[in-house]
PDB file of C-alpha atoms in Angstrom:
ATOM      1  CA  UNK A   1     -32.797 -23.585  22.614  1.00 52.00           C
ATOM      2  CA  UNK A   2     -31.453 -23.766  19.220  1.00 54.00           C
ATOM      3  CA  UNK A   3     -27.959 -22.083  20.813  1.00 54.00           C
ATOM      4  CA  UNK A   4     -27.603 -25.303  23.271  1.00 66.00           C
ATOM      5  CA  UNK A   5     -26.726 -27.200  20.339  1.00 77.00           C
ATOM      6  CA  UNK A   6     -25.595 -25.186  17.511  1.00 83.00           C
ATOM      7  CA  UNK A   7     -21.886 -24.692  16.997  1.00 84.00           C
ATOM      8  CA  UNK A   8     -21.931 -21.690  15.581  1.00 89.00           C
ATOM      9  CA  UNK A   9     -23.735 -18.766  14.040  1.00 93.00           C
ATOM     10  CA  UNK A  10     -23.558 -17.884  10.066  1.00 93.00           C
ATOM     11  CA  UNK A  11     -24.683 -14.527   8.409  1.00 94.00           C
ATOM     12  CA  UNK A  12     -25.110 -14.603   4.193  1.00 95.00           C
ATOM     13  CA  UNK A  13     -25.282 -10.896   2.605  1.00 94.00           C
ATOM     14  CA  UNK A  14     -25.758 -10.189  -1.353  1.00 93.00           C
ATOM     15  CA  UNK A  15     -22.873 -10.791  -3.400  1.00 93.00           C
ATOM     16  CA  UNK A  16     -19.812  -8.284  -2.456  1.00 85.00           C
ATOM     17  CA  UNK A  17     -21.971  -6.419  -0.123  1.00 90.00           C
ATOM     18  CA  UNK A  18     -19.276  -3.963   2.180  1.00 90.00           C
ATOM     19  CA  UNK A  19     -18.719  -6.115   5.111  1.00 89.00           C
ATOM     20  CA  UNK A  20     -17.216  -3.561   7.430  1.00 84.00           C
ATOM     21  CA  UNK A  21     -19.598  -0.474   6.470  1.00 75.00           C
ATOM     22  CA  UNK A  22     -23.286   0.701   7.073  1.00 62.00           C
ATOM     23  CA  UNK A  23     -25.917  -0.370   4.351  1.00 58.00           C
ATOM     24  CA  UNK A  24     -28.660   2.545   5.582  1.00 55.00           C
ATOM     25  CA  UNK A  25     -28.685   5.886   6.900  1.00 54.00           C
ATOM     26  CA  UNK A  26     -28.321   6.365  10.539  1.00 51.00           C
ATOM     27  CA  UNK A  27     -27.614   4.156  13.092  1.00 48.00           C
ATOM     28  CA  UNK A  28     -29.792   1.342  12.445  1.00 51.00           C
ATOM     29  CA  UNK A  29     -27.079  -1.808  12.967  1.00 61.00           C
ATOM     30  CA  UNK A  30     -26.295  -2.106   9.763  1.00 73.00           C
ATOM     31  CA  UNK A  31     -22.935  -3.147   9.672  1.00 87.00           C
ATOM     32  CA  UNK A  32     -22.477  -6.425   9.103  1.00 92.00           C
ATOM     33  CA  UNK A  33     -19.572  -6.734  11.175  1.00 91.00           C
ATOM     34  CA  UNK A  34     -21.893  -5.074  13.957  1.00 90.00           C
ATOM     35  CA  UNK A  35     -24.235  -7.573  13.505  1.00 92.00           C
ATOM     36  CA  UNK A  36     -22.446 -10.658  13.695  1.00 93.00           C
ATOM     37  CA  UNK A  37     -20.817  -9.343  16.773  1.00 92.00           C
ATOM     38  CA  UNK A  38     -24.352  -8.787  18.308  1.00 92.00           C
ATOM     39  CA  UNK A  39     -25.770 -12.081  17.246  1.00 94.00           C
ATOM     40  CA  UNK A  40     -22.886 -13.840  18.683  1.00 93.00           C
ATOM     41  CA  UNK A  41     -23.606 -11.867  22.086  1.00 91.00           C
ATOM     42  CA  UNK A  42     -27.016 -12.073  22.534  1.00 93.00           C
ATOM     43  CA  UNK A  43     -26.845 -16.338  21.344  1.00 91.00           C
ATOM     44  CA  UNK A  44     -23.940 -16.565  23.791  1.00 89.00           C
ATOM     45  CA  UNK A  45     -22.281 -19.029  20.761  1.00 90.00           C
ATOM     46  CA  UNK A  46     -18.665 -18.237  20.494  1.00 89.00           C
ATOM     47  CA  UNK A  47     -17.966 -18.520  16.945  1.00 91.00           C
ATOM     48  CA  UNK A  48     -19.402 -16.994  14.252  1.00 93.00           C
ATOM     49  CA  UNK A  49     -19.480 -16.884  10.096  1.00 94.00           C
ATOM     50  CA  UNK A  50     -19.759 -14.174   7.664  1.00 95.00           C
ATOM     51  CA  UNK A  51     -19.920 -13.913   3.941  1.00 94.00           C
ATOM     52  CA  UNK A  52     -20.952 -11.492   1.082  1.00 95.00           C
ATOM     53  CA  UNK A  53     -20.191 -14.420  -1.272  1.00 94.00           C
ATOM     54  CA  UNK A  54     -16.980 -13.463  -2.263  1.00 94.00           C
ATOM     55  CA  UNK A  55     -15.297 -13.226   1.324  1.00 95.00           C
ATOM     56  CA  UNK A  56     -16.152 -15.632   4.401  1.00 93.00           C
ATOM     57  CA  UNK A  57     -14.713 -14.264   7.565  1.00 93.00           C
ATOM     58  CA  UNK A  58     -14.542 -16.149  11.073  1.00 93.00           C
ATOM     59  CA  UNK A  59     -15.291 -14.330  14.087  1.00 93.00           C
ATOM     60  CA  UNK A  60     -15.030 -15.237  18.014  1.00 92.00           C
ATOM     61  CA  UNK A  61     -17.280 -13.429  20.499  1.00 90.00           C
ATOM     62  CA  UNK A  62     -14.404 -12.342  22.254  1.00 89.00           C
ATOM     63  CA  UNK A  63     -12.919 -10.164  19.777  1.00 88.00           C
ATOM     64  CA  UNK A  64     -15.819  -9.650  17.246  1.00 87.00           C
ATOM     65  CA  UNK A  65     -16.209  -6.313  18.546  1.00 85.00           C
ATOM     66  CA  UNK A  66     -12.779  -5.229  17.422  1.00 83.00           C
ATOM     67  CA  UNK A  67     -11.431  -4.188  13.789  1.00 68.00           C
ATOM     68  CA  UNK A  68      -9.397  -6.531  12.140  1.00 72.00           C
ATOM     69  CA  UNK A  69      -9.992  -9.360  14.744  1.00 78.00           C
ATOM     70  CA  UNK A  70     -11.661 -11.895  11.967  1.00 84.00           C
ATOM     71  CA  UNK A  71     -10.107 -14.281   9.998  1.00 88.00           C
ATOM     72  CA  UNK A  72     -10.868 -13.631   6.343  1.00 91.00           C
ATOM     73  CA  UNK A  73     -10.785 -16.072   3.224  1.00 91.00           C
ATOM     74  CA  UNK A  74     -11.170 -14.845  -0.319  1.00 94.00           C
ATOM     75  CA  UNK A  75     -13.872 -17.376  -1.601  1.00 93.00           C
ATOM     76  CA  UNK A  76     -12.645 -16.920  -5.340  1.00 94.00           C
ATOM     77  CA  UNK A  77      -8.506 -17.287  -4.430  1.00 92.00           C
ATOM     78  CA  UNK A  78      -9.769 -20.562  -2.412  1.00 93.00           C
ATOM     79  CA  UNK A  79     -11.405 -21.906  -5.445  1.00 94.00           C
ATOM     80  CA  UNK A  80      -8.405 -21.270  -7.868  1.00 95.00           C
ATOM     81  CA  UNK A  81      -5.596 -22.391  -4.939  1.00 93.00           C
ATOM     82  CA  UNK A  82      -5.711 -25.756  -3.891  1.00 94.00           C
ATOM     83  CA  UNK A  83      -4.053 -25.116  -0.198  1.00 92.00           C
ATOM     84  CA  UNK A  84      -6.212 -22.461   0.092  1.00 90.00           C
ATOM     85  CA  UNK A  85      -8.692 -25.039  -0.228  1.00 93.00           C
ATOM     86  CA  UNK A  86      -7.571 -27.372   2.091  1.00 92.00           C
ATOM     87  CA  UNK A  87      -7.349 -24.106   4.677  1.00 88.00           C
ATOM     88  CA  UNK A  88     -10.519 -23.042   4.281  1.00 90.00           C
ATOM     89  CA  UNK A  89     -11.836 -26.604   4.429  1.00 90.00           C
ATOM     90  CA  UNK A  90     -10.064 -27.174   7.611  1.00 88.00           C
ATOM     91  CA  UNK A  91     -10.979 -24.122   9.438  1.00 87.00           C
ATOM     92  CA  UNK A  92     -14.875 -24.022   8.271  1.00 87.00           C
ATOM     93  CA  UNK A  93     -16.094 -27.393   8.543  1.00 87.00           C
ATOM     94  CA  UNK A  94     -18.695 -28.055  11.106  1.00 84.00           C
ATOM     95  CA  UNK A  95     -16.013 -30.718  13.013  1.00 83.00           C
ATOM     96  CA  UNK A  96     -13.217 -27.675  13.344  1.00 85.00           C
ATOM     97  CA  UNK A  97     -15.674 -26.369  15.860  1.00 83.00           C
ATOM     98  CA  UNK A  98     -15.745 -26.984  19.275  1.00 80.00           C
ATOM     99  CA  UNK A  99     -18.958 -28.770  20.759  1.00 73.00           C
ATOM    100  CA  UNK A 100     -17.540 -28.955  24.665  1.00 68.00           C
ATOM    101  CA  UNK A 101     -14.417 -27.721  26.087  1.00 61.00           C
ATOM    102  CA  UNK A 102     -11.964 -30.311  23.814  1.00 66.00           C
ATOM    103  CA  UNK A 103      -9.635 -28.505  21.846  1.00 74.00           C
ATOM    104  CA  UNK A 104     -10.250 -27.950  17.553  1.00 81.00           C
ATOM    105  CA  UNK A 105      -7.967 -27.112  14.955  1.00 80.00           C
ATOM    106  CA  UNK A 106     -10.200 -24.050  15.727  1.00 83.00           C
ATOM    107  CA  UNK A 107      -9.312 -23.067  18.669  1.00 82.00           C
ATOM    108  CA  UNK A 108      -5.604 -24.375  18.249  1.00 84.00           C
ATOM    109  CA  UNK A 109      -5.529 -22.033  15.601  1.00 85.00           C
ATOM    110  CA  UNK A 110      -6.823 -19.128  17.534  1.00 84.00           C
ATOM    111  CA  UNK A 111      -4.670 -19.619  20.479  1.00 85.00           C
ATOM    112  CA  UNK A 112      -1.442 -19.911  18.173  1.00 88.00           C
ATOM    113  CA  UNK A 113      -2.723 -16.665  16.845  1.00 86.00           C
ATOM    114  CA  UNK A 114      -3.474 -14.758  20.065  1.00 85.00           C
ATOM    115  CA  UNK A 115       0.231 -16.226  20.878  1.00 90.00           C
ATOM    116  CA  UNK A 116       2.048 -15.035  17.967  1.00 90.00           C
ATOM    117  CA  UNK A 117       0.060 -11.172  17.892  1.00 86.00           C
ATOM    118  CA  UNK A 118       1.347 -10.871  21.273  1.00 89.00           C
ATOM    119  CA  UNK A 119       5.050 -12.165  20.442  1.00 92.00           C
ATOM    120  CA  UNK A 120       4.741  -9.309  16.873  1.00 91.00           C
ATOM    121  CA  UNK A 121       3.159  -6.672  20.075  1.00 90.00           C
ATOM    122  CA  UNK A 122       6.939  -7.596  21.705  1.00 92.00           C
ATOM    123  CA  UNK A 123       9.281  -7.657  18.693  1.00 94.00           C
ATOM    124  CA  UNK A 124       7.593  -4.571  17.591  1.00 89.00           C
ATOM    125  CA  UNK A 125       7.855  -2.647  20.681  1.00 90.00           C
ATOM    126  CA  UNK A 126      11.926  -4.109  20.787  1.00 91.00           C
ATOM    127  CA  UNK A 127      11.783  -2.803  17.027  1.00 91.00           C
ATOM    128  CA  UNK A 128      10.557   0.915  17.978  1.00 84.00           C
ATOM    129  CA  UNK A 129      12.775   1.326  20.399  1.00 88.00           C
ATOM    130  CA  UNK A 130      15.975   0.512  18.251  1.00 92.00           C
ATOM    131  CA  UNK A 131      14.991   2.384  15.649  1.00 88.00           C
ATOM    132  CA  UNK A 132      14.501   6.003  18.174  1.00 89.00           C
ATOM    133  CA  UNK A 133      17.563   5.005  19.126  1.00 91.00           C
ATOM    134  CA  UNK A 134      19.512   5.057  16.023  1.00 93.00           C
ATOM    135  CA  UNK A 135      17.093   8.144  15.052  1.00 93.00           C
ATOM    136  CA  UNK A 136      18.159  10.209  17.775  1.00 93.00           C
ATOM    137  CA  UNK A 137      21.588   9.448  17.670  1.00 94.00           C
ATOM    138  CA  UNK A 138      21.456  10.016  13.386  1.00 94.00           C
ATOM    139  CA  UNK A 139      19.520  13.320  14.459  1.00 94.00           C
ATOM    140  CA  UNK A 140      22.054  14.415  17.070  1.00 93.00           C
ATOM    141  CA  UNK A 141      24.867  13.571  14.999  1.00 94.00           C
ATOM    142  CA  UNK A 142      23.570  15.774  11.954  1.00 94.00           C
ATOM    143  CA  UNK A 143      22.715  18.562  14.674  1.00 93.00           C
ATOM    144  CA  UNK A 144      25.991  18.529  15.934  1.00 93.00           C
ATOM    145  CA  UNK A 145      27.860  18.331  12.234  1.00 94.00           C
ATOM    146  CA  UNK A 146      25.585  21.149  11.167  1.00 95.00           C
ATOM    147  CA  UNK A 147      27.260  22.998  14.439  1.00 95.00           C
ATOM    148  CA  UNK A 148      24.017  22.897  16.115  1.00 94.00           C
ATOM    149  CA  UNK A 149      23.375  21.965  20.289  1.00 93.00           C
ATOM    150  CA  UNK A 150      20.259  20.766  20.775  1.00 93.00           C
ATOM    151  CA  UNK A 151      19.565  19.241  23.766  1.00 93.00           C
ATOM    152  CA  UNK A 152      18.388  16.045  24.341  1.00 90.00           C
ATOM    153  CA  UNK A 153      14.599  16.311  25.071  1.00 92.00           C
ATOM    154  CA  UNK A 154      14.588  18.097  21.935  1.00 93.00           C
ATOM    155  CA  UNK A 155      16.261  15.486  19.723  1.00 93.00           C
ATOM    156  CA  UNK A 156      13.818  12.871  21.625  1.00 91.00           C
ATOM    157  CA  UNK A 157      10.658  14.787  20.494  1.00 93.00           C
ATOM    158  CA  UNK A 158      11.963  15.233  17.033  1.00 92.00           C
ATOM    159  CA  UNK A 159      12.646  11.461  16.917  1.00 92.00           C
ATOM    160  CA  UNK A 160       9.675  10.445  17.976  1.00 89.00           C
ATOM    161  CA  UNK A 161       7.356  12.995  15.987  1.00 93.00           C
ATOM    162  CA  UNK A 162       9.524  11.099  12.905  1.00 92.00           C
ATOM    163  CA  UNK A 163       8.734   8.139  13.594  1.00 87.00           C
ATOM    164  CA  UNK A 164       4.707   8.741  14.550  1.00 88.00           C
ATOM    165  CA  UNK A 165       4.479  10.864  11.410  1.00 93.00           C
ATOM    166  CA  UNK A 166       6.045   7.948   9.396  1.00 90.00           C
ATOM    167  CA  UNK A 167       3.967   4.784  11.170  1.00 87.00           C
ATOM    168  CA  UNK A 168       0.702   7.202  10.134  1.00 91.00           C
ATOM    169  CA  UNK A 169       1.820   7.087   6.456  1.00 92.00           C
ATOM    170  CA  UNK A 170       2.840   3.381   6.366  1.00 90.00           C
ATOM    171  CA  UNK A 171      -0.436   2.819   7.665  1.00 88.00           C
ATOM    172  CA  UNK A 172      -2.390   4.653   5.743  1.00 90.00           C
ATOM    173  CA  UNK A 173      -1.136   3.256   2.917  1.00 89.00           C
ATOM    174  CA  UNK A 174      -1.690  -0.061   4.090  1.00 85.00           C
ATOM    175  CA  UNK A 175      -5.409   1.005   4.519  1.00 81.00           C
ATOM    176  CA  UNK A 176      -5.317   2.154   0.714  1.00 84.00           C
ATOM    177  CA  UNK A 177      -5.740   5.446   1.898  1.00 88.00           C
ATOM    178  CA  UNK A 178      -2.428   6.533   0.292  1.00 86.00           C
ATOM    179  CA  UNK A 179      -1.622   5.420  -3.331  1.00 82.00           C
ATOM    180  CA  UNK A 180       1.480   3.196  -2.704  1.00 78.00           C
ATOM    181  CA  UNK A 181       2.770   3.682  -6.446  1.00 75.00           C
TER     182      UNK A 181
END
């Protein structure tokens, strides 16, 4: 009953509590993340709000379930930025969201970001294949200087192992799983 009229769903944890990682042993549902994104399921709201006090994220029931599919604000930084503020007053308040099917900043928001993650998907894919491209012709270039003949699968799989083995770095050291410095 209390889901017929409530907008959304909030979840507080202690102060800087992991958001994305088990608290127990085992699998006991632990993870915050995992529990927002079962709350949201079995209240059927759509939107939902998490915080450890420092961080508030914003999740929506149809991509809670994923990694990286919130929208995270830095409580402190909003505090200390005034158009942080204003962004994280515009996104959280109870009017941004929706009560029937009219349209929020909210879910304006959301939409232009579903929109502009699938335009990235397209630039990136245009991106990756440029850049094999000029690989494998730098690669068969330097083969063919060097007075090797390798043939063109060859150069392909070398271009693309590059590239793979070079995405995996960039990415783990986006995930601070790499020391940048």
């Amino acid at each position: 009953e209390a889901a017929s009229v409530a907008v959304g769903l909030a979840e507080a944890k202690r102060w800087e509590l992991p958001l994305d990682r088990r608290s127990g042993a085992g699998f006991d549902n632990s993870n915050p993340s995992w529990q927002v994104d079962a709350y949201l399921r079995l209240s059927g709201l759509f939107w939902g709000i998490l915080t450890n006090g420092r961080f508030g994220r914003l999740y929506h029931r149809d991509t809670s379930y994923q990694l990286d599919s919130d929208f995270e604000v830095d409580l402190i930084r909003v505090l200390e930025d005034d158009v942080e503020l204003l962004r994280f007053a515009s996104l959280f308040r109870k009017a941004a969201f929706p009560t029937s099917a009219r349209s929020t900043l909210l879910v304006r928001a959301r939409a232009q970001s579903i929109e502009h993650g699938a335009r990235l998907g397209r630039e990136l894919e245009d991106n990756v294949h440029e850049a094999l491209r000029l690989l494998a012709e730098g690669l068969l270039t330097a083969a063919r200087t060097a007075g090797l003949a390798p043939s063109l699968p060859e150069i392909r799989q070398a271009a693309f192992q590059f590239i793979f083995r070079l995405l995996f770095v960039l990415y783990a050291e986006a995930r601070g799983y790499l020391p940048v410095s």
